[in-house]
């Protein structure tokens, strides 16, 4: 969970999994990835063989975990879930792999953060469904080859470019997840509101969708906060004025930037005079990990036209000053 939004608690996560789509038909948006994946799965089903390994890349909260679970349910197999940082020793991975049943899906979230020895073990497992288990130490150590059942690896990463070449090459299909359109987010919201048993009108869902940063996870989270407001301060129905009032209360601005996004933007504009500044320096200025700033905040700030990545560092665009309500300095180089 690398989403930097301020209100992701355990309870929220339980609700989140209740809102997950369970089939490709229920999965809203991502027309390209969904169509491609549908074909990959259909082909595999006809041949009666597990499909090629699948890599899903894109910013957090766009539905990579949901898609991995859907792959399992479409194939009628079970999905084992782990993550790159959780695999500390290659022995752990070998044990996980040898416990897979034929056709199982192994989902590795944040696969770009897997340790190198485990990654090397994964190469052979992906290619030949075999792992070498090393027994003993030093000169007496022997590698015992171990057969594993044919399985499908589904890896998730924020950017395919973060993977080493050899690992990336072993995936037969790479799905690039895109931010969702406002219309698609409205569909996600309608479906979630139904599941939560709350009434929402079109203008209400449009208001929430346009502040959700193109991300279903954020849309669902905002929906739950707006629902609280609708039930406590209004008649329980989510309309545009209710959504507006609730989102103002929770400090979500018109573009949907949250506290961390605004801090990053503010530091870039005020502390560093609009840049260029390196991402590591920018991260220190807001007290965050560089990879959080880079993988969580920046993709949306870039998409919103507020920040640009240049070879010399990050720079703010004119729109960034305007968004913060500050006068654009003269002679801004962009
Ligand atoms: P992370 O990278 O942080 O693991 P993720 O990309 O795997 O995030 P998910 O956990 O799959 O994202 O999705 C987050 C939530 O968003 C889910 O609980 C689900 O309710 C909702 N969601 C995501 N995609 C869709 C979709 N296409 N249709 C409906 N709901 C969706």
mmCIF file of C-alpha atoms and ligand atoms in Angstrom:
data_model
loop_
_atom_site.group_PDB
_atom_site.id
_atom_site.type_symbol
_atom_site.label_atom_id
_atom_site.label_comp_id
_atom_site.label_asym_id
_atom_site.label_seq_id
_atom_site.Cartn_x
_atom_site.Cartn_y
_atom_site.Cartn_z
ATOM 1 C CA UNK A 1 0.000 0.000 0.000
ATOM 2 C CA UNK A 2 1.863 3.037 -1.202
ATOM 3 C CA UNK A 3 -1.065 5.375 -1.634
ATOM 4 C CA UNK A 4 -0.283 8.548 0.305
ATOM 5 C CA UNK A 5 -3.879 9.604 0.946
ATOM 6 C CA UNK A 6 -4.311 10.424 4.617
ATOM 7 C CA UNK A 7 -7.207 8.159 5.514
ATOM 8 C CA UNK A 8 -6.391 4.580 4.603
ATOM 9 C CA UNK A 9 -7.040 2.544 7.747
ATOM 10 C CA UNK A 10 -7.633 -1.193 8.199
ATOM 11 C CA UNK A 11 -11.388 -0.774 8.193
ATOM 12 C CA UNK A 12 -11.166 1.111 4.921
ATOM 13 C CA UNK A 13 -9.246 -1.775 3.444
ATOM 14 C CA UNK A 14 -11.994 -4.227 4.371
ATOM 15 C CA UNK A 15 -14.592 -2.043 2.636
ATOM 16 C CA UNK A 16 -12.208 -1.666 -0.295
ATOM 17 C CA UNK A 17 -12.068 -5.391 -0.897
ATOM 18 C CA UNK A 18 -15.875 -5.550 -0.736
ATOM 19 C CA UNK A 19 -15.964 -3.077 -3.625
ATOM 20 C CA UNK A 20 -13.616 -5.037 -5.866
ATOM 21 C CA UNK A 21 -14.933 -6.154 -9.246
ATOM 22 C CA UNK A 22 -14.934 -9.974 -9.577
ATOM 23 C CA UNK A 23 -14.936 -10.503 -13.335
ATOM 24 C CA UNK A 24 -13.667 -8.747 -16.447
ATOM 25 C CA UNK A 25 -17.268 -7.859 -17.248
ATOM 26 C CA UNK A 26 -17.610 -6.053 -13.919
ATOM 27 C CA UNK A 27 -14.253 -4.326 -14.314
ATOM 28 C CA UNK A 28 -14.904 -0.754 -15.414
ATOM 29 C CA UNK A 29 -12.663 1.158 -17.827
ATOM 30 C CA UNK A 30 -9.124 0.293 -19.037
ATOM 31 C CA UNK A 31 -10.660 -0.812 -22.366
ATOM 32 C CA UNK A 32 -7.285 -1.579 -23.908
ATOM 33 C CA UNK A 33 -5.831 -3.734 -21.130
ATOM 34 C CA UNK A 34 -9.192 -5.423 -20.520
ATOM 35 C CA UNK A 35 -9.601 -6.399 -24.183
ATOM 36 C CA UNK A 36 -6.030 -7.621 -24.509
ATOM 37 C CA UNK A 37 -6.248 -9.613 -21.310
ATOM 38 C CA UNK A 38 -9.572 -11.111 -22.314
ATOM 39 C CA UNK A 39 -7.904 -12.512 -25.430
ATOM 40 C CA UNK A 40 -4.895 -13.849 -23.503
ATOM 41 C CA UNK A 41 -7.204 -15.665 -21.070
ATOM 42 C CA UNK A 42 -9.554 -16.964 -23.752
ATOM 43 C CA UNK A 43 -6.653 -18.367 -25.779
ATOM 44 C CA UNK A 44 -5.213 -20.094 -22.731
ATOM 45 C CA UNK A 45 -8.600 -21.545 -21.772
ATOM 46 C CA UNK A 46 -9.038 -23.015 -25.258
ATOM 47 C CA UNK A 47 -5.616 -24.610 -25.156
ATOM 48 C CA UNK A 48 -6.180 -25.823 -21.616
ATOM 49 C CA UNK A 49 -2.837 -24.395 -20.545
ATOM 50 C CA UNK A 50 -1.998 -21.646 -18.047
ATOM 51 C CA UNK A 51 -1.679 -18.282 -19.831
ATOM 52 C CA UNK A 52 1.597 -16.446 -20.299
ATOM 53 C CA UNK A 53 2.968 -14.459 -17.382
ATOM 54 C CA UNK A 54 1.338 -11.058 -17.060
ATOM 55 C CA UNK A 55 2.935 -7.771 -15.998
ATOM 56 C CA UNK A 56 0.622 -4.923 -15.012
ATOM 57 C CA UNK A 57 2.136 -1.481 -14.718
ATOM 58 C CA UNK A 58 0.702 1.830 -13.623
ATOM 59 C CA UNK A 59 0.235 4.150 -10.635
ATOM 60 C CA UNK A 60 -1.270 2.764 -7.388
ATOM 61 C CA UNK A 61 -5.001 2.252 -7.016
ATOM 62 C CA UNK A 62 -5.856 1.724 -10.697
ATOM 63 C CA UNK A 63 -6.905 -1.878 -10.174
ATOM 64 C CA UNK A 64 -3.806 -4.061 -10.603
ATOM 65 C CA UNK A 65 -4.613 -6.253 -7.611
ATOM 66 C CA UNK A 66 -8.232 -6.446 -8.730
ATOM 67 C CA UNK A 67 -7.137 -7.613 -12.189
ATOM 68 C CA UNK A 68 -4.829 -10.272 -10.721
ATOM 69 C CA UNK A 69 -7.743 -11.657 -8.698
ATOM 70 C CA UNK A 70 -9.973 -11.489 -11.777
ATOM 71 C CA UNK A 71 -7.417 -13.492 -13.791
ATOM 72 C CA UNK A 72 -7.678 -16.227 -11.158
ATOM 73 C CA UNK A 73 -11.463 -16.207 -11.113
ATOM 74 C CA UNK A 74 -11.750 -16.141 -14.914
ATOM 75 C CA UNK A 75 -9.442 -19.171 -15.055
ATOM 76 C CA UNK A 76 -11.113 -20.857 -12.098
ATOM 77 C CA UNK A 77 -7.827 -21.187 -10.217
ATOM 78 C CA UNK A 78 -6.623 -19.816 -6.926
ATOM 79 C CA UNK A 79 -4.460 -16.724 -6.513
ATOM 80 C CA UNK A 80 -1.577 -16.594 -4.035
ATOM 81 C CA UNK A 81 -0.599 -13.039 -3.122
ATOM 82 C CA UNK A 82 2.765 -11.675 -2.066
ATOM 83 C CA UNK A 83 4.932 -8.644 -2.742
ATOM 84 C CA UNK A 84 8.494 -7.910 -3.817
ATOM 85 C CA UNK A 85 9.581 -6.382 -0.496
ATOM 86 C CA UNK A 86 8.007 -9.309 1.449
ATOM 87 C CA UNK A 87 10.270 -11.860 -0.277
ATOM 88 C CA UNK A 88 13.422 -11.479 1.766
ATOM 89 C CA UNK A 89 15.207 -14.727 0.972
ATOM 90 C CA UNK A 90 15.109 -16.737 -2.229
ATOM 91 C CA UNK A 91 14.282 -19.798 -0.096
ATOM 92 C CA UNK A 92 10.954 -18.177 0.797
ATOM 93 C CA UNK A 93 10.164 -17.758 -2.861
ATOM 94 C CA UNK A 94 11.226 -21.336 -3.677
ATOM 95 C CA UNK A 95 8.867 -22.629 -0.972
ATOM 96 C CA UNK A 96 6.032 -20.472 -2.303
ATOM 97 C CA UNK A 97 6.608 -21.669 -5.862
ATOM 98 C CA UNK A 98 6.774 -25.345 -4.968
ATOM 99 C CA UNK A 99 3.458 -25.049 -3.108
ATOM 100 C CA UNK A 100 1.599 -23.848 -6.198
ATOM 101 C CA UNK A 101 -0.936 -26.181 -7.754
ATOM 102 C CA UNK A 102 -1.133 -26.536 -11.534
ATOM 103 C CA UNK A 103 -2.582 -23.414 -13.110
ATOM 104 C CA UNK A 104 -2.445 -21.286 -9.943
ATOM 105 C CA UNK A 105 -1.815 -17.564 -10.205
ATOM 106 C CA UNK A 106 1.042 -16.110 -8.178
ATOM 107 C CA UNK A 107 0.567 -12.373 -7.738
ATOM 108 C CA UNK A 108 3.681 -10.387 -6.803
ATOM 109 C CA UNK A 109 2.873 -6.752 -6.063
ATOM 110 C CA UNK A 110 5.739 -4.229 -6.330
ATOM 111 C CA UNK A 111 7.718 -6.853 -8.201
ATOM 112 C CA UNK A 112 10.420 -4.293 -9.025
ATOM 113 C CA UNK A 113 11.435 -4.337 -5.357
ATOM 114 C CA UNK A 114 12.250 -8.068 -5.240
ATOM 115 C CA UNK A 115 15.765 -8.917 -4.003
ATOM 116 C CA UNK A 116 18.258 -9.949 -6.694
ATOM 117 C CA UNK A 117 18.813 -13.634 -5.664
ATOM 118 C CA UNK A 118 15.040 -14.179 -5.568
ATOM 119 C CA UNK A 119 14.700 -12.495 -8.938
ATOM 120 C CA UNK A 120 17.234 -14.876 -10.446
ATOM 121 C CA UNK A 121 15.351 -17.839 -9.042
ATOM 122 C CA UNK A 122 12.209 -16.441 -10.613
ATOM 123 C CA UNK A 123 13.782 -16.431 -14.110
ATOM 124 C CA UNK A 124 14.067 -20.211 -14.205
ATOM 125 C CA UNK A 125 10.700 -20.707 -12.551
ATOM 126 C CA UNK A 126 8.988 -18.536 -15.141
ATOM 127 C CA UNK A 127 10.745 -20.106 -18.083
ATOM 128 C CA UNK A 128 11.115 -23.775 -17.250
ATOM 129 C CA UNK A 129 8.859 -24.250 -14.209
ATOM 130 C CA UNK A 130 11.886 -25.368 -12.266
ATOM 131 C CA UNK A 131 13.867 -23.971 -9.343
ATOM 132 C CA UNK A 132 17.329 -24.839 -8.091
ATOM 133 C CA UNK A 133 17.324 -25.302 -4.354
ATOM 134 C CA UNK A 134 20.818 -24.896 -2.933
ATOM 135 C CA UNK A 135 21.603 -27.300 -0.135
ATOM 136 C CA UNK A 136 24.616 -26.742 2.119
ATOM 137 C CA UNK A 137 27.172 -23.959 2.164
ATOM 138 C CA UNK A 138 30.589 -23.244 0.681
ATOM 139 C CA UNK A 139 32.391 -25.711 -1.628
ATOM 140 C CA UNK A 140 30.130 -28.621 -0.578
ATOM 141 C CA UNK A 141 26.922 -26.796 -1.613
ATOM 142 C CA UNK A 142 24.842 -28.518 -4.258
ATOM 143 C CA UNK A 143 21.956 -27.247 -6.339
ATOM 144 C CA UNK A 144 19.038 -29.634 -6.443
ATOM 145 C CA UNK A 145 16.629 -28.953 -9.291
ATOM 146 C CA UNK A 146 12.996 -29.035 -8.256
ATOM 147 C CA UNK A 147 10.038 -29.256 -10.604
ATOM 148 C CA UNK A 148 7.186 -26.858 -9.990
ATOM 149 C CA UNK A 149 3.675 -26.923 -11.421
ATOM 150 C CA UNK A 150 3.002 -24.748 -14.464
ATOM 151 C CA UNK A 151 1.628 -21.502 -13.063
ATOM 152 C CA UNK A 152 0.980 -17.936 -14.159
ATOM 153 C CA UNK A 153 2.928 -15.128 -12.600
ATOM 154 C CA UNK A 154 1.125 -11.804 -12.411
ATOM 155 C CA UNK A 155 3.502 -9.014 -11.470
ATOM 156 C CA UNK A 156 2.484 -5.469 -10.610
ATOM 157 C CA UNK A 157 4.735 -2.455 -10.761
ATOM 158 C CA UNK A 158 4.283 1.297 -10.884
ATOM 159 C CA UNK A 159 6.463 1.522 -14.005
ATOM 160 C CA UNK A 160 7.609 -1.311 -16.280
ATOM 161 C CA UNK A 161 10.908 0.564 -16.659
ATOM 162 C CA UNK A 162 11.751 -0.144 -13.015
ATOM 163 C CA UNK A 163 12.175 -3.854 -13.790
ATOM 164 C CA UNK A 164 15.473 -5.287 -14.948
ATOM 165 C CA UNK A 165 15.503 -6.218 -18.635
ATOM 166 C CA UNK A 166 15.752 -9.988 -18.086
ATOM 167 C CA UNK A 167 12.742 -9.988 -15.757
ATOM 168 C CA UNK A 168 10.630 -7.795 -18.030
ATOM 169 C CA UNK A 169 11.437 -10.004 -21.026
ATOM 170 C CA UNK A 170 9.984 -13.057 -19.316
ATOM 171 C CA UNK A 171 6.471 -11.653 -19.271
ATOM 172 C CA UNK A 172 4.429 -12.651 -22.316
ATOM 173 C CA UNK A 173 1.978 -9.824 -21.828
ATOM 174 C CA UNK A 174 2.499 -6.335 -20.417
ATOM 175 C CA UNK A 175 -0.633 -4.332 -19.606
ATOM 176 C CA UNK A 176 -0.148 -0.622 -19.212
ATOM 177 C CA UNK A 177 -2.841 0.756 -16.884
ATOM 178 C CA UNK A 178 -3.977 4.318 -17.566
ATOM 179 C CA UNK A 179 -5.656 6.886 -15.339
ATOM 180 C CA UNK A 180 -9.467 6.617 -15.623
ATOM 181 C CA UNK A 181 -11.665 9.120 -17.416
ATOM 182 C CA UNK A 182 -14.241 11.036 -15.378
ATOM 183 C CA UNK A 183 -17.024 9.031 -17.081
ATOM 184 C CA UNK A 184 -15.437 5.705 -16.134
ATOM 185 C CA UNK A 185 -14.939 6.903 -12.560
ATOM 186 C CA UNK A 186 -18.623 7.827 -12.480
ATOM 187 C CA UNK A 187 -19.444 4.228 -13.428
ATOM 188 C CA UNK A 188 -17.146 2.968 -10.657
ATOM 189 C CA UNK A 189 -18.897 5.321 -8.215
ATOM 190 C CA UNK A 190 -22.392 4.261 -9.293
ATOM 191 C CA UNK A 191 -21.482 0.624 -8.819
ATOM 192 C CA UNK A 192 -19.876 1.263 -5.407
ATOM 193 C CA UNK A 193 -22.787 3.440 -4.234
ATOM 194 C CA UNK A 194 -25.117 0.563 -5.140
ATOM 195 C CA UNK A 195 -23.022 -1.875 -3.131
ATOM 196 C CA UNK A 196 -22.907 0.545 -0.181
ATOM 197 C CA UNK A 197 -26.649 1.175 -0.448
ATOM 198 C CA UNK A 198 -26.413 4.940 -0.862
ATOM 199 C CA UNK A 199 -28.253 7.048 -3.443
ATOM 200 C CA UNK A 200 -26.114 9.220 -5.736
ATOM 201 C CA UNK A 201 -27.222 11.392 -8.653
ATOM 202 C CA UNK A 202 -25.275 12.125 -11.847
ATOM 203 C CA UNK A 203 -24.069 15.562 -10.761
ATOM 204 C CA UNK A 204 -22.991 14.144 -7.409
ATOM 205 C CA UNK A 205 -20.941 11.365 -9.019
ATOM 206 C CA UNK A 206 -19.461 13.847 -11.526
ATOM 207 C CA UNK A 207 -18.310 16.073 -8.672
ATOM 208 C CA UNK A 208 -16.588 13.205 -6.836
ATOM 209 C CA UNK A 209 -15.177 11.695 -10.054
ATOM 210 C CA UNK A 210 -13.548 14.945 -11.141
ATOM 211 C CA UNK A 211 -11.656 15.147 -7.849
ATOM 212 C CA UNK A 212 -10.491 11.526 -7.779
ATOM 213 C CA UNK A 213 -7.209 11.948 -9.662
ATOM 214 C CA UNK A 214 -8.230 9.410 -12.287
ATOM 215 C CA UNK A 215 -8.007 6.678 -9.622
ATOM 216 C CA UNK A 216 -10.828 4.294 -8.599
ATOM 217 C CA UNK A 217 -9.356 3.674 -5.160
ATOM 218 C CA UNK A 218 -9.495 7.405 -4.437
ATOM 219 C CA UNK A 219 -12.995 7.675 -5.933
ATOM 220 C CA UNK A 220 -14.228 4.932 -3.585
ATOM 221 C CA UNK A 221 -12.540 6.542 -0.616
ATOM 222 C CA UNK A 222 -14.033 9.958 -1.340
ATOM 223 C CA UNK A 223 -17.409 8.301 -1.860
ATOM 224 C CA UNK A 224 -17.300 6.896 1.670
ATOM 225 C CA UNK A 225 -16.430 10.286 3.159
ATOM 226 C CA UNK A 226 -19.192 11.995 1.185
ATOM 227 C CA UNK A 227 -21.629 9.292 2.275
ATOM 228 C CA UNK A 228 -20.822 10.054 5.940
ATOM 229 C CA UNK A 229 -21.566 13.698 5.285
ATOM 230 C CA UNK A 230 -24.778 12.925 3.367
ATOM 231 C CA UNK A 231 -26.046 10.741 6.193
ATOM 232 C CA UNK A 232 -25.092 13.032 9.057
ATOM 233 C CA UNK A 233 -25.615 16.521 7.620
ATOM 234 C CA UNK A 234 -28.103 15.943 4.771
ATOM 235 C CA UNK A 235 -30.932 13.581 3.815
ATOM 236 C CA UNK A 236 -28.648 10.671 2.942
ATOM 237 C CA UNK A 237 -28.593 11.296 -0.801
ATOM 238 C CA UNK A 238 -25.385 12.292 -2.583
ATOM 239 C CA UNK A 239 -25.991 15.339 -4.767
ATOM 240 C CA UNK A 240 -23.583 17.929 -6.151
ATOM 241 C CA UNK A 241 -23.960 20.410 -3.255
ATOM 242 C CA UNK A 242 -23.543 17.593 -0.715
ATOM 243 C CA UNK A 243 -20.419 16.326 -2.507
ATOM 244 C CA UNK A 244 -18.971 19.835 -2.726
ATOM 245 C CA UNK A 245 -19.539 20.608 0.942
ATOM 246 C CA UNK A 246 -18.153 17.257 2.079
ATOM 247 C CA UNK A 247 -15.025 17.436 -0.073
ATOM 248 C CA UNK A 248 -14.331 20.992 1.076
ATOM 249 C CA UNK A 249 -14.554 19.748 4.647
ATOM 250 C CA UNK A 250 -11.998 17.026 3.902
ATOM 251 C CA UNK A 251 -9.567 19.431 2.191
ATOM 252 C CA UNK A 252 -9.804 17.815 -1.236
ATOM 253 C CA UNK A 253 -9.381 20.620 -3.754
ATOM 254 C CA UNK A 254 -11.030 20.961 -7.191
ATOM 255 C CA UNK A 255 -8.301 18.969 -8.909
ATOM 256 C CA UNK A 256 -8.378 16.333 -6.194
ATOM 257 C CA UNK A 257 -4.894 17.111 -4.910
ATOM 258 C CA UNK A 258 -4.433 15.885 -1.374
ATOM 259 C CA UNK A 259 -2.219 17.191 1.394
ATOM 260 C CA UNK A 260 0.985 15.559 0.138
ATOM 261 C CA UNK A 261 0.414 16.611 -3.490
ATOM 262 C CA UNK A 262 -0.071 20.186 -2.383
ATOM 263 C CA UNK A 263 2.986 20.068 -0.122
ATOM 264 C CA UNK A 264 5.116 18.832 -3.010
ATOM 265 C CA UNK A 265 3.752 21.516 -5.295
ATOM 266 C CA UNK A 266 4.146 24.197 -2.652
ATOM 267 C CA UNK A 267 7.766 23.219 -1.936
ATOM 268 C CA UNK A 268 8.583 23.187 -5.642
ATOM 269 C CA UNK A 269 7.012 26.598 -6.254
ATOM 270 C CA UNK A 270 7.935 28.448 -3.061
ATOM 271 C CA UNK A 271 11.095 26.821 -1.675
ATOM 272 C CA UNK A 272 12.733 26.071 -5.001
ATOM 273 C CA UNK A 273 11.265 28.941 -7.028
ATOM 274 C CA UNK A 274 9.682 26.515 -9.463
ATOM 275 C CA UNK A 275 12.813 24.389 -9.921
ATOM 276 C CA UNK A 276 14.539 22.681 -11.542
ATOM 277 C CA UNK A 277 15.128 20.546 -8.479
ATOM 278 C CA UNK A 278 15.994 16.870 -8.059
ATOM 279 C CA UNK A 279 13.314 14.506 -6.799
ATOM 280 C CA UNK A 280 15.430 13.469 -3.786
ATOM 281 C CA UNK A 281 15.767 17.106 -2.648
ATOM 282 C CA UNK A 282 12.074 17.684 -3.196
ATOM 283 C CA UNK A 283 11.225 14.572 -1.161
ATOM 284 C CA UNK A 284 13.404 15.716 1.759
ATOM 285 C CA UNK A 285 11.638 19.098 1.704
ATOM 286 C CA UNK A 286 8.267 17.418 2.311
ATOM 287 C CA UNK A 287 9.593 14.682 4.610
ATOM 288 C CA UNK A 288 8.709 11.797 2.300
ATOM 289 C CA UNK A 289 10.503 8.919 0.605
ATOM 290 C CA UNK A 290 11.698 9.852 -2.905
ATOM 291 C CA UNK A 291 9.926 6.828 -4.392
ATOM 292 C CA UNK A 292 6.582 7.954 -2.871
ATOM 293 C CA UNK A 293 6.969 11.400 -4.381
ATOM 294 C CA UNK A 294 8.045 9.921 -7.687
ATOM 295 C CA UNK A 295 5.552 7.059 -7.993
ATOM 296 C CA UNK A 296 2.526 8.384 -6.104
ATOM 297 C CA UNK A 297 2.414 12.185 -6.416
ATOM 298 C CA UNK A 298 4.252 12.986 -9.607
ATOM 299 C CA UNK A 299 2.345 10.945 -12.182
ATOM 300 C CA UNK A 300 -0.821 12.842 -11.367
ATOM 301 C CA UNK A 301 0.849 16.246 -11.013
ATOM 302 C CA UNK A 302 2.371 15.688 -14.468
ATOM 303 C CA UNK A 303 -0.968 14.619 -15.890
ATOM 304 C CA UNK A 304 -2.682 17.649 -14.361
ATOM 305 C CA UNK A 305 -0.119 19.844 -16.126
ATOM 306 C CA UNK A 306 1.281 21.242 -12.872
ATOM 307 C CA UNK A 307 4.733 19.686 -12.909
ATOM 308 C CA UNK A 308 7.167 18.677 -15.622
ATOM 309 C CA UNK A 309 10.021 16.203 -15.434
ATOM 310 C CA UNK A 310 13.065 17.530 -17.260
ATOM 311 C CA UNK A 311 16.617 16.201 -17.544
ATOM 312 C CA UNK A 312 17.706 18.912 -15.074
ATOM 313 C CA UNK A 313 15.045 18.098 -12.514
ATOM 314 C CA UNK A 314 11.432 18.836 -11.647
ATOM 315 C CA UNK A 315 9.947 22.167 -12.692
ATOM 316 C CA UNK A 316 6.619 23.804 -11.897
ATOM 317 C CA UNK A 317 4.449 25.001 -14.758
ATOM 318 C CA UNK A 318 2.565 28.324 -14.793
ATOM 319 C CA UNK A 319 -0.555 26.412 -13.830
ATOM 320 C CA UNK A 320 1.131 25.406 -10.554
ATOM 321 C CA UNK A 321 1.374 29.032 -9.364
ATOM 322 C CA UNK A 322 -2.170 29.665 -10.483
ATOM 323 C CA UNK A 323 -3.427 26.544 -8.695
ATOM 324 C CA UNK A 324 -1.805 27.650 -5.430
ATOM 325 C CA UNK A 325 -3.294 31.122 -5.891
ATOM 326 C CA UNK A 326 0.129 32.737 -6.280
ATOM 327 C CA UNK A 327 1.188 35.297 -8.908
ATOM 328 C CA UNK A 328 3.271 33.755 -11.704
ATOM 329 C CA UNK A 329 6.802 35.232 -11.451
ATOM 330 C CA UNK A 330 8.040 37.246 -14.427
ATOM 331 C CA UNK A 331 10.389 35.606 -16.867
ATOM 332 C CA UNK A 332 9.378 32.104 -15.861
ATOM 333 C CA UNK A 333 11.526 29.988 -18.120
ATOM 334 C CA UNK A 334 8.819 27.615 -19.309
HETATM 335 P P1 LIG B 1 -1.885 -1.000 -5.621
HETATM 336 O O1 LIG B 1 -0.962 -0.738 -6.749
HETATM 337 O O2 LIG B 1 -1.798 0.025 -4.521
HETATM 338 O O3 LIG B 1 -1.903 -2.411 -5.139
HETATM 339 P P2 LIG B 1 -4.019 -1.521 -7.344
HETATM 340 O O4 LIG B 1 -3.682 -0.870 -8.641
HETATM 341 O O5 LIG B 1 -3.690 -2.956 -7.183
HETATM 342 O O6 LIG B 1 -3.341 -0.709 -6.215
HETATM 343 P P3 LIG B 1 -6.662 -2.250 -6.506
HETATM 344 O O7 LIG B 1 -6.337 -2.570 -5.093
HETATM 345 O O8 LIG B 1 -6.916 -3.366 -7.425
HETATM 346 O O9 LIG B 1 -5.568 -1.268 -7.088
HETATM 347 O O10 LIG B 1 -7.929 -1.298 -6.611
HETATM 348 C C1 LIG B 1 -8.229 -0.397 -5.610
HETATM 349 C C2 LIG B 1 -9.743 -0.311 -5.429
HETATM 350 O O11 LIG B 1 -10.282 0.378 -6.533
HETATM 351 C C3 LIG B 1 -10.447 -1.658 -5.380
HETATM 352 O O12 LIG B 1 -10.868 -1.960 -4.104
HETATM 353 C C4 LIG B 1 -11.674 -1.507 -6.234
HETATM 354 O O13 LIG B 1 -12.784 -1.258 -5.393
HETATM 355 C C5 LIG B 1 -11.460 -0.258 -7.015
HETATM 356 N N1 LIG B 1 -11.290 -0.516 -8.431
HETATM 357 C C6 LIG B 1 -10.123 -0.543 -9.090
HETATM 358 N N2 LIG B 1 -10.321 -0.726 -10.397
HETATM 359 C C7 LIG B 1 -11.637 -0.826 -10.569
HETATM 360 C C8 LIG B 1 -12.454 -1.011 -11.723
HETATM 361 N N3 LIG B 1 -11.922 -1.089 -12.927
HETATM 362 N N4 LIG B 1 -13.772 -1.084 -11.553
HETATM 363 C C9 LIG B 1 -14.306 -0.961 -10.329
HETATM 364 N N5 LIG B 1 -13.591 -0.763 -9.205
HETATM 365 C C10 LIG B 1 -12.275 -0.699 -9.322
#
